[in-house]
Amino acid sequence: MNLTLNAVKRQALPGLVAGVLYLFFLILLIFRRASDSIVHYRIEPYIFGSKPIDFFFPLIVTVPFAFYTFHLKKNHILDYISLRTPKGRFIRTHILGTLGLCFVIVFLVNIIAISLSCRIAAPIPSEYASSLLKEHILGELQMEEPIVFAFLWATHKAFIGSLICLFAQISALFIENFFLAMMLPFAYVILENFFTAVLQLSRFSLTTAFVLNRLSPRAMSISHIAVAVLGFVFIILIFFYSLNRVLKNEKY
Amino acid sequence: MAYAGAEYSGYSTTVGKINGSGYTTYEVKAKSGANGNLLSYYVGGDYTVDARMQESDGTAGAWTRNIDDDNFYELDGHVKHMSGDLVRVHFSNDWTTLVSVQVEGYWRSN
């Protein structure tokens, strides 16, 4: 437990800086969207404002949290740690603490953002508005109980963010080149988004899983998002075992 | 060729990727500041786009977001869009849409 808490303390500063910047730009975009868009529901400034920043979401949840992990490996600190604590245990608790911190930060940022959106929105009643959100996943909840929806959505988004962060932790531990290690998760998400778009499989893209109401309601379902998330977990496992194998082969 | 704003005119255009744009042809505004109407019957690839009415001098109304297939939408009129001005619909893609999107439908500026 102490090891995990120490990992959280080590990552706290970069994580908090990332969280504050994420929240700042999200709030800026929410205010902008609330003033330049037609808004029918209180959650809509958040939906509209989060889309531009979601393009950079993979970077937000990777670079600040993987930077120190890369430093641990690059400067052979892990070799010294193994004198006091088993290396595997240290790495596991470090990653666990980092993922936990990433989860909490993404959760809090999105809860605050949705709450703010509900506070500042000035919805325009319209006879055409009722069908706009209703068809989406938990659309009725988005329309009528946005704060309740906020907890569910923030938890979901924080979970996806943690998965992407896990991918970054693995790349930071195994890849020697700093730029490649930091950019790989972002590059993967962009390429996956592009290839699923070209193949007309956007409904199964990981980006669809973490961007709220990204596609047409008929293309978005809980099963499609589950496929996207499970596919990403599978990729992470393949990535980890492949790199682990390459590393073991290099030792011998 | 500019159409009269009280009648629906068809559009078929491509909206560029990653916050890219697409436009309809111009219509002549019939009533100053009136809202427009958009009948979107096709947005390609399960995506949604945003749209607003824009005058030839660049002034534009508020965005109508998340435009989908087979739906009716209102387009916000701008106070500076006067009767007789040339207006068009400006479509925009999301940042996370990495391909161009085809949009088709009808619209009128009113």
PDB file of C-alpha atoms in Angstrom, chain A residues 14 145 205:
ATOM      1  CA  PRO A  14       2.667  16.268 -13.322  1.00  0.00           C
ATOM      2  CA  GLU A 145     -30.729  14.167 -15.160  1.00  0.00           C
ATOM      3  CA  SER A 205     -13.370   2.753 -32.863  1.00  0.00           C
TER       4      SER A 205
END
